[in-house]
Amino acid sequence: NTLDFDILEIQTYTRVNKDRTNADWEEISVEEMHKLDDASMLLNENFQIKQEYEVEIFTKEDDNVFKNLHAAIGANATKCKIYLSIKAGSEIVAHPNFEEDFLRYINKSKIRAGILVNIFDEMVKDVVSKISALAKVGGNIKYDKNQTILIADAYEPTATINDDFIVHYDKKSPASNGDKVDYAKRGFIHSVLEGDIVMEYIKPKKGKPGRNCRGEFLEPAEPEIKNIPDFNVDNTIEVIDNKDSILYRARVSGYIAQEAKVYQIKTDMDVGEISFKTTGSVFTGLDSDVAISVKENDSLKDAIGTGMEVEVSEIDIKGNVGPNAKVHAKRATVEGQTHRDSQMIADDLTINIHKGVAVGDNIKINRLEGGTVDGKKVEISQAVGGNIRAKEVEIGLCGSHVKVTASRLIEIQKLQGSENVFTIDPLVQKDKKDGLSENKHEIEQLRISVDEIKKEVDKYKKLVKDNSASFNEVKQRLLHYKKNGIKMPASFVTKYKQFNKIQEHLENIMQEYNVKNDKLLLLATKTVSFQDNIVDARIINRDRWVGHNELIFKLVDPPVQLVYKPKEGSHDKIFAIVETEDGVFEIQAVHK
């Protein structure tokens, strides 16, 4: 720590040491140093290079011009990139011969670190020159934060690639950040879509050699080969063999199945049950074309176990759906019954006995026992309690305590119970309700805007009318001046331009008024269309009326609810909302 040194001489030696014969070293003169820029020579494993330095060692001087420069040599892992790292708080003071001294400082730092000098460091001259210029301008340079400067750059080797086998279809990922592993979602079935990369074999590839800033040749390691595929695939999986890898791509959608050492993609699967103990939850996606048949049909057991979640393209459930189970598919059938805490979602949904929640487009239920149904077209053979919401609802045998809300049709074949509520609501579907709400909000905003523009239009119309006479007079005078080659007065030209701008603005705001007014009329018509839908809606009871039942029709504009209670024993079958001659809406029995 108390010693320093000066570089008196640098000697560079090279040799090509074929077959490790210990060939003689040859000195390279300064004039020949440019020959070392030859990549083919430097990347020859038999080529060797070394340097020897003649130095003068002495005790450090207190007045060293770089005493406040706190810097160190750093390198990347291969030592192919060398950096001068200057610490925050360092200071460099300008002085005569700064560039020579700073270059010597860098070279001495490199020698201490065992880095070759004047090789791979073409950028150092520019680095020294820039720092020197900055120091001379301000007299000194103070470093408020750490700074890293590249001072040597050799030949970085290309890393060797070991072979690898990647299973893309297994999308599950380990729990991280302390998250608990959900064993119910352990991935019993792995689904793929047509065109997906199912698996991938990364071929081994030896890297390219390099040489670092110490002159050391960097030989790439031999690749490790541990994952060569030892299986086959059938015609459902395409094999793409290219330069760097072998890709296995799905020709069809489905799930991955392995029999012996053959991978294939299947679409149909039979399982005894879906439960925590057997399969766990099943997720293949709605577009996977996977169809599952769940065979468990024991009335005392659940085919879909407690808390299980299933998402497939199609599913046939022979037995029951347990509590807190969720099934989502394009098509689903349940031959048993659904628990009151279960949820079934499917475009086409068929259920034998339903007690839970069912959501879909076309829903058919044999017996509804207090469950909830939300669809577009709903057909129920027998309803004993429950809540139904849809566009059209047909019930074969209707018991008691059934609530039905539809936008277009409610039809009962046989009525045996009472305390039922049948409601026609054009906004029963969420998108319709949201649409009306957005429509009303837009109408309100447009009305405010149209009123404001109307006031501005009236204001500018009056302004144009009041100033038309003076404008025409100014216009005639300007034409006279122009015709006779007389210079036009600036005040006349200004007035003419101002009036033109007023007219242009009036035309623009009138155009905006007309566009917004037309849109307002269109939105008002759209609101009326919601109301028109209720006029065509019907509540039909093909049987006679028994007990206490209510018919409700909900108007949109104004938002009024009309209630009608058919008399017990009445044979009136079809009910609609009718506008009387006085413009009042009533619920009446109609013929069709």
mmCIF file of C-alpha atoms in Angstrom, residues 247-449:
data_model
loop_
_atom_site.group_PDB
_atom_site.id
_atom_site.type_symbol
_atom_site.label_atom_id
_atom_site.label_comp_id
_atom_site.label_asym_id
_atom_site.label_seq_id
_atom_site.Cartn_x
_atom_site.Cartn_y
_atom_site.Cartn_z
ATOM 1 C CA LEU A 247 -40.794 -29.087 -32.041
ATOM 2 C CA TYR A 248 -43.861 -31.222 -31.365
ATOM 3 C CA ARG A 249 -46.942 -29.294 -32.531
ATOM 4 C CA ALA A 250 -50.602 -30.228 -32.021
ATOM 5 C CA ARG A 251 -52.468 -31.030 -35.247
ATOM 6 C CA VAL A 252 -55.816 -31.070 -33.402
ATOM 7 C CA SER A 253 -57.291 -29.679 -30.185
ATOM 8 C CA GLY A 254 -57.762 -31.996 -27.226
ATOM 9 C CA TYR A 255 -55.748 -33.316 -24.302
ATOM 10 C CA ILE A 256 -52.356 -35.032 -24.101
ATOM 11 C CA ALA A 257 -52.479 -38.770 -23.547
ATOM 12 C CA GLN A 258 -49.504 -41.113 -23.166
ATOM 13 C CA GLU A 259 -49.790 -44.839 -23.696
ATOM 14 C CA ALA A 260 -46.553 -46.770 -23.196
ATOM 15 C CA LYS A 261 -44.034 -44.528 -25.017
ATOM 16 C CA VAL A 262 -46.456 -42.984 -27.495
ATOM 17 C CA TYR A 263 -47.879 -39.471 -27.066
ATOM 18 C CA GLN A 264 -51.169 -38.572 -28.739
ATOM 19 C CA ILE A 265 -53.965 -36.030 -28.520
ATOM 20 C CA LYS A 266 -57.415 -37.300 -27.602
ATOM 21 C CA THR A 267 -60.763 -35.555 -27.323
ATOM 22 C CA ASP A 268 -62.914 -38.055 -25.404
ATOM 23 C CA MET A 269 -62.283 -39.193 -21.844
ATOM 24 C CA ASP A 270 -64.160 -41.429 -19.409
ATOM 25 C CA VAL A 271 -63.590 -40.984 -15.667
ATOM 26 C CA GLY A 272 -65.287 -42.550 -12.677
ATOM 27 C CA GLU A 273 -65.557 -39.282 -10.755
ATOM 28 C CA ILE A 274 -63.991 -35.850 -10.518
ATOM 29 C CA SER A 275 -62.952 -35.374 -6.912
ATOM 30 C CA PHE A 276 -60.089 -34.172 -4.759
ATOM 31 C CA LYS A 277 -58.835 -37.724 -4.206
ATOM 32 C CA THR A 278 -58.901 -38.821 -7.850
ATOM 33 C CA THR A 279 -58.431 -36.113 -10.473
ATOM 34 C CA GLY A 280 -58.640 -32.785 -8.713
ATOM 35 C CA SER A 281 -60.180 -29.888 -10.622
ATOM 36 C CA VAL A 282 -60.074 -30.172 -14.420
ATOM 37 C CA PHE A 283 -59.249 -27.228 -16.703
ATOM 38 C CA THR A 284 -58.914 -27.849 -20.441
ATOM 39 C CA GLY A 285 -60.563 -24.667 -21.760
ATOM 40 C CA LEU A 286 -63.848 -24.225 -23.601
ATOM 41 C CA ASP A 287 -62.192 -24.343 -27.032
ATOM 42 C CA SER A 288 -60.143 -27.470 -26.409
ATOM 43 C CA ASP A 289 -62.677 -29.884 -28.009
ATOM 44 C CA VAL A 290 -62.266 -32.111 -24.947
ATOM 45 C CA ALA A 291 -65.390 -34.089 -24.006
ATOM 46 C CA ILE A 292 -65.523 -35.826 -20.612
ATOM 47 C CA SER A 293 -67.974 -38.472 -19.497
ATOM 48 C CA VAL A 294 -68.221 -38.856 -15.708
ATOM 49 C CA LYS A 295 -69.550 -42.356 -15.020
ATOM 50 C CA GLU A 296 -70.356 -42.239 -11.281
ATOM 51 C CA ASN A 297 -74.144 -42.672 -11.036
ATOM 52 C CA ASP A 298 -74.572 -43.830 -7.434
ATOM 53 C CA SER A 299 -77.275 -41.573 -5.958
ATOM 54 C CA LEU A 300 -75.408 -41.527 -2.627
ATOM 55 C CA LYS A 301 -72.173 -40.250 -4.200
ATOM 56 C CA ASP A 302 -71.179 -37.136 -6.144
ATOM 57 C CA ALA A 303 -69.885 -37.518 -9.684
ATOM 58 C CA ILE A 304 -68.450 -33.992 -9.352
ATOM 59 C CA GLY A 305 -67.064 -33.784 -5.819
ATOM 60 C CA THR A 306 -67.209 -30.998 -3.256
ATOM 61 C CA GLY A 307 -65.423 -27.813 -4.339
ATOM 62 C CA MET A 308 -64.289 -29.216 -7.683
ATOM 63 C CA GLU A 309 -64.023 -26.902 -10.715
ATOM 64 C CA VAL A 310 -64.366 -28.226 -14.253
ATOM 65 C CA GLU A 311 -63.835 -26.298 -17.495
ATOM 66 C CA VAL A 312 -64.109 -28.378 -20.671
ATOM 67 C CA SER A 313 -65.694 -28.145 -24.089
ATOM 68 C CA GLU A 314 -68.333 -30.833 -23.364
ATOM 69 C CA ILE A 315 -69.242 -32.876 -20.295
ATOM 70 C CA ASP A 316 -71.760 -35.626 -19.566
ATOM 71 C CA ILE A 317 -72.332 -36.241 -15.861
ATOM 72 C CA LYS A 318 -74.123 -39.497 -15.101
ATOM 73 C CA GLY A 319 -74.593 -38.709 -11.413
ATOM 74 C CA ASN A 320 -74.761 -35.747 -9.015
ATOM 75 C CA VAL A 321 -72.940 -32.418 -8.768
ATOM 76 C CA GLY A 322 -71.721 -31.783 -5.217
ATOM 77 C CA PRO A 323 -71.678 -28.642 -3.026
ATOM 78 C CA ASN A 324 -69.553 -25.660 -4.152
ATOM 79 C CA ALA A 325 -68.734 -27.440 -7.408
ATOM 80 C CA LYS A 326 -68.463 -25.310 -10.551
ATOM 81 C CA VAL A 327 -68.838 -26.666 -14.080
ATOM 82 C CA HIS A 328 -68.227 -24.504 -17.161
ATOM 83 C CA ALA A 329 -68.630 -25.930 -20.667
ATOM 84 C CA LYS A 330 -70.089 -25.285 -24.077
ATOM 85 C CA ARG A 331 -72.407 -28.287 -23.632
ATOM 86 C CA ALA A 332 -73.226 -30.030 -20.355
ATOM 87 C CA THR A 333 -75.697 -32.664 -19.143
ATOM 88 C CA VAL A 334 -76.435 -33.777 -15.602
ATOM 89 C CA GLU A 335 -78.402 -37.013 -15.276
ATOM 90 C CA GLY A 336 -78.466 -36.778 -11.464
ATOM 91 C CA GLN A 337 -79.110 -33.656 -9.406
ATOM 92 C CA THR A 338 -77.230 -30.458 -8.660
ATOM 93 C CA HIS A 339 -76.529 -29.313 -5.101
ATOM 94 C CA ARG A 340 -78.047 -25.996 -4.026
ATOM 95 C CA ASP A 341 -74.510 -24.563 -3.632
ATOM 96 C CA SER A 342 -73.315 -25.731 -7.077
ATOM 97 C CA GLN A 343 -72.982 -23.733 -10.290
ATOM 98 C CA MET A 344 -73.485 -24.941 -13.864
ATOM 99 C CA ILE A 345 -72.570 -22.693 -16.838
ATOM 100 C CA ALA A 346 -72.984 -23.854 -20.448
ATOM 101 C CA ASP A 347 -74.331 -22.617 -23.774
ATOM 102 C CA ASP A 348 -76.445 -25.783 -24.019
ATOM 103 C CA LEU A 349 -77.333 -27.154 -20.609
ATOM 104 C CA THR A 350 -79.516 -30.142 -19.693
ATOM 105 C CA ILE A 351 -80.197 -31.055 -16.045
ATOM 106 C CA ASN A 352 -82.412 -33.732 -14.543
ATOM 107 C CA ILE A 353 -83.015 -32.278 -11.048
ATOM 108 C CA HIS A 354 -81.751 -28.752 -10.428
ATOM 109 C CA LYS A 355 -81.304 -27.076 -7.038
ATOM 110 C CA GLY A 356 -78.268 -24.838 -7.597
ATOM 111 C CA VAL A 357 -77.405 -22.090 -10.104
ATOM 112 C CA ALA A 358 -77.671 -22.677 -13.868
ATOM 113 C CA VAL A 359 -76.493 -20.140 -16.452
ATOM 114 C CA GLY A 360 -76.577 -20.560 -20.231
ATOM 115 C CA ASP A 361 -78.245 -19.872 -23.562
ATOM 116 C CA ASN A 362 -80.451 -22.913 -24.069
ATOM 117 C CA ILE A 363 -81.338 -24.592 -20.774
ATOM 118 C CA LYS A 364 -83.512 -27.673 -20.340
ATOM 119 C CA ILE A 365 -84.428 -28.905 -16.849
ATOM 120 C CA ASN A 366 -86.561 -31.899 -16.032
ATOM 121 C CA ARG A 367 -87.384 -30.816 -12.471
ATOM 122 C CA LEU A 368 -86.575 -27.462 -10.830
ATOM 123 C CA GLU A 369 -86.499 -27.625 -7.043
ATOM 124 C CA GLY A 370 -85.886 -24.130 -5.740
ATOM 125 C CA GLY A 371 -82.802 -23.509 -7.895
ATOM 126 C CA THR A 372 -81.849 -20.425 -9.909
ATOM 127 C CA VAL A 373 -81.891 -20.367 -13.707
ATOM 128 C CA ASP A 374 -80.490 -17.556 -15.858
ATOM 129 C CA GLY A 375 -80.597 -18.070 -19.631
ATOM 130 C CA LYS A 376 -81.974 -17.018 -22.964
ATOM 131 C CA LYS A 377 -84.379 -19.860 -23.753
ATOM 132 C CA VAL A 378 -85.413 -22.003 -20.787
ATOM 133 C CA GLU A 379 -87.561 -25.151 -20.900
ATOM 134 C CA ILE A 380 -88.633 -26.782 -17.612
ATOM 135 C CA SER A 381 -90.766 -29.900 -17.433
ATOM 136 C CA GLN A 382 -91.721 -29.425 -13.770
ATOM 137 C CA ALA A 383 -91.036 -26.465 -11.464
ATOM 138 C CA VAL A 384 -91.422 -26.728 -7.693
ATOM 139 C CA GLY A 385 -90.157 -23.379 -6.460
ATOM 140 C CA GLY A 386 -87.232 -21.543 -7.988
ATOM 141 C CA ASN A 387 -86.203 -18.342 -9.696
ATOM 142 C CA ILE A 388 -86.024 -18.140 -13.507
ATOM 143 C CA ARG A 389 -84.766 -15.288 -15.676
ATOM 144 C CA ALA A 390 -84.639 -15.542 -19.462
ATOM 145 C CA LYS A 391 -85.856 -14.183 -22.770
ATOM 146 C CA GLU A 392 -88.346 -17.036 -23.195
ATOM 147 C CA VAL A 393 -89.539 -19.503 -20.539
ATOM 148 C CA GLU A 394 -91.672 -22.614 -21.035
ATOM 149 C CA ILE A 395 -92.871 -24.660 -18.047
ATOM 150 C CA GLY A 396 -94.728 -27.962 -18.422
ATOM 151 C CA LEU A 397 -96.090 -28.345 -14.877
ATOM 152 C CA CYS A 398 -95.846 -25.332 -12.567
ATOM 153 C CA GLY A 399 -96.128 -25.870 -8.807
ATOM 154 C CA SER A 400 -95.969 -23.140 -6.160
ATOM 155 C CA HIS A 401 -93.528 -20.355 -5.240
ATOM 156 C CA VAL A 402 -92.025 -20.085 -8.704
ATOM 157 C CA LYS A 403 -90.714 -16.682 -9.801
ATOM 158 C CA VAL A 404 -90.293 -16.223 -13.533
ATOM 159 C CA THR A 405 -88.978 -13.071 -15.238
ATOM 160 C CA ALA A 406 -88.783 -12.956 -19.043
ATOM 161 C CA SER A 407 -88.432 -10.278 -21.684
ATOM 162 C CA ARG A 408 -90.603 -11.880 -24.374
ATOM 163 C CA LEU A 409 -92.570 -14.988 -23.350
ATOM 164 C CA ILE A 410 -93.701 -16.991 -20.313
ATOM 165 C CA GLU A 411 -95.751 -20.059 -21.183
ATOM 166 C CA ILE A 412 -97.272 -22.527 -18.661
ATOM 167 C CA GLN A 413 -98.821 -25.777 -19.876
ATOM 168 C CA LYS A 414 -100.381 -26.851 -16.558
ATOM 169 C CA LEU A 415 -100.713 -24.781 -13.381
ATOM 170 C CA GLN A 416 -101.112 -26.733 -10.163
ATOM 171 C CA GLY A 417 -99.768 -24.369 -7.483
ATOM 172 C CA SER A 418 -100.089 -20.809 -6.287
ATOM 173 C CA GLU A 419 -98.016 -17.926 -4.917
ATOM 174 C CA ASN A 420 -96.260 -17.689 -8.273
ATOM 175 C CA VAL A 421 -95.020 -14.426 -9.795
ATOM 176 C CA PHE A 422 -94.733 -14.109 -13.574
ATOM 177 C CA THR A 423 -92.991 -10.898 -14.727
ATOM 178 C CA ILE A 424 -92.366 -9.404 -18.152
ATOM 179 C CA ASP A 425 -89.343 -7.092 -18.021
ATOM 180 C CA PRO A 426 -87.717 -5.900 -21.296
ATOM 181 C CA LEU A 427 -84.532 -5.246 -19.333
ATOM 182 C CA VAL A 428 -84.258 -8.655 -17.699
ATOM 183 C CA GLN A 429 -80.919 -9.296 -19.383
ATOM 184 C CA LYS A 430 -77.987 -7.350 -17.999
ATOM 185 C CA ASP A 431 -76.789 -6.090 -21.379
ATOM 186 C CA LYS A 432 -80.229 -4.591 -22.072
ATOM 187 C CA LYS A 433 -80.318 -2.916 -18.675
ATOM 188 C CA ASP A 434 -76.812 -1.532 -19.135
ATOM 189 C CA GLY A 435 -77.753 -0.449 -22.681
ATOM 190 C CA LEU A 436 -80.748 1.553 -21.473
ATOM 191 C CA SER A 437 -78.747 3.115 -18.654
ATOM 192 C CA GLU A 438 -75.989 4.172 -21.072
ATOM 193 C CA ASN A 439 -78.621 5.398 -23.536
ATOM 194 C CA LYS A 440 -80.320 7.588 -20.925
ATOM 195 C CA HIS A 441 -76.991 9.005 -19.732
ATOM 196 C CA GLU A 442 -75.962 9.833 -23.308
ATOM 197 C CA ILE A 443 -79.344 11.452 -24.002
ATOM 198 C CA GLU A 444 -78.994 13.633 -20.889
ATOM 199 C CA GLN A 445 -75.484 14.753 -21.887
ATOM 200 C CA LEU A 446 -76.567 15.419 -25.471
ATOM 201 C CA ARG A 447 -79.587 17.485 -24.400
ATOM 202 C CA ILE A 448 -77.355 19.724 -22.287
ATOM 203 C CA SER A 449 -74.908 20.101 -25.180
#
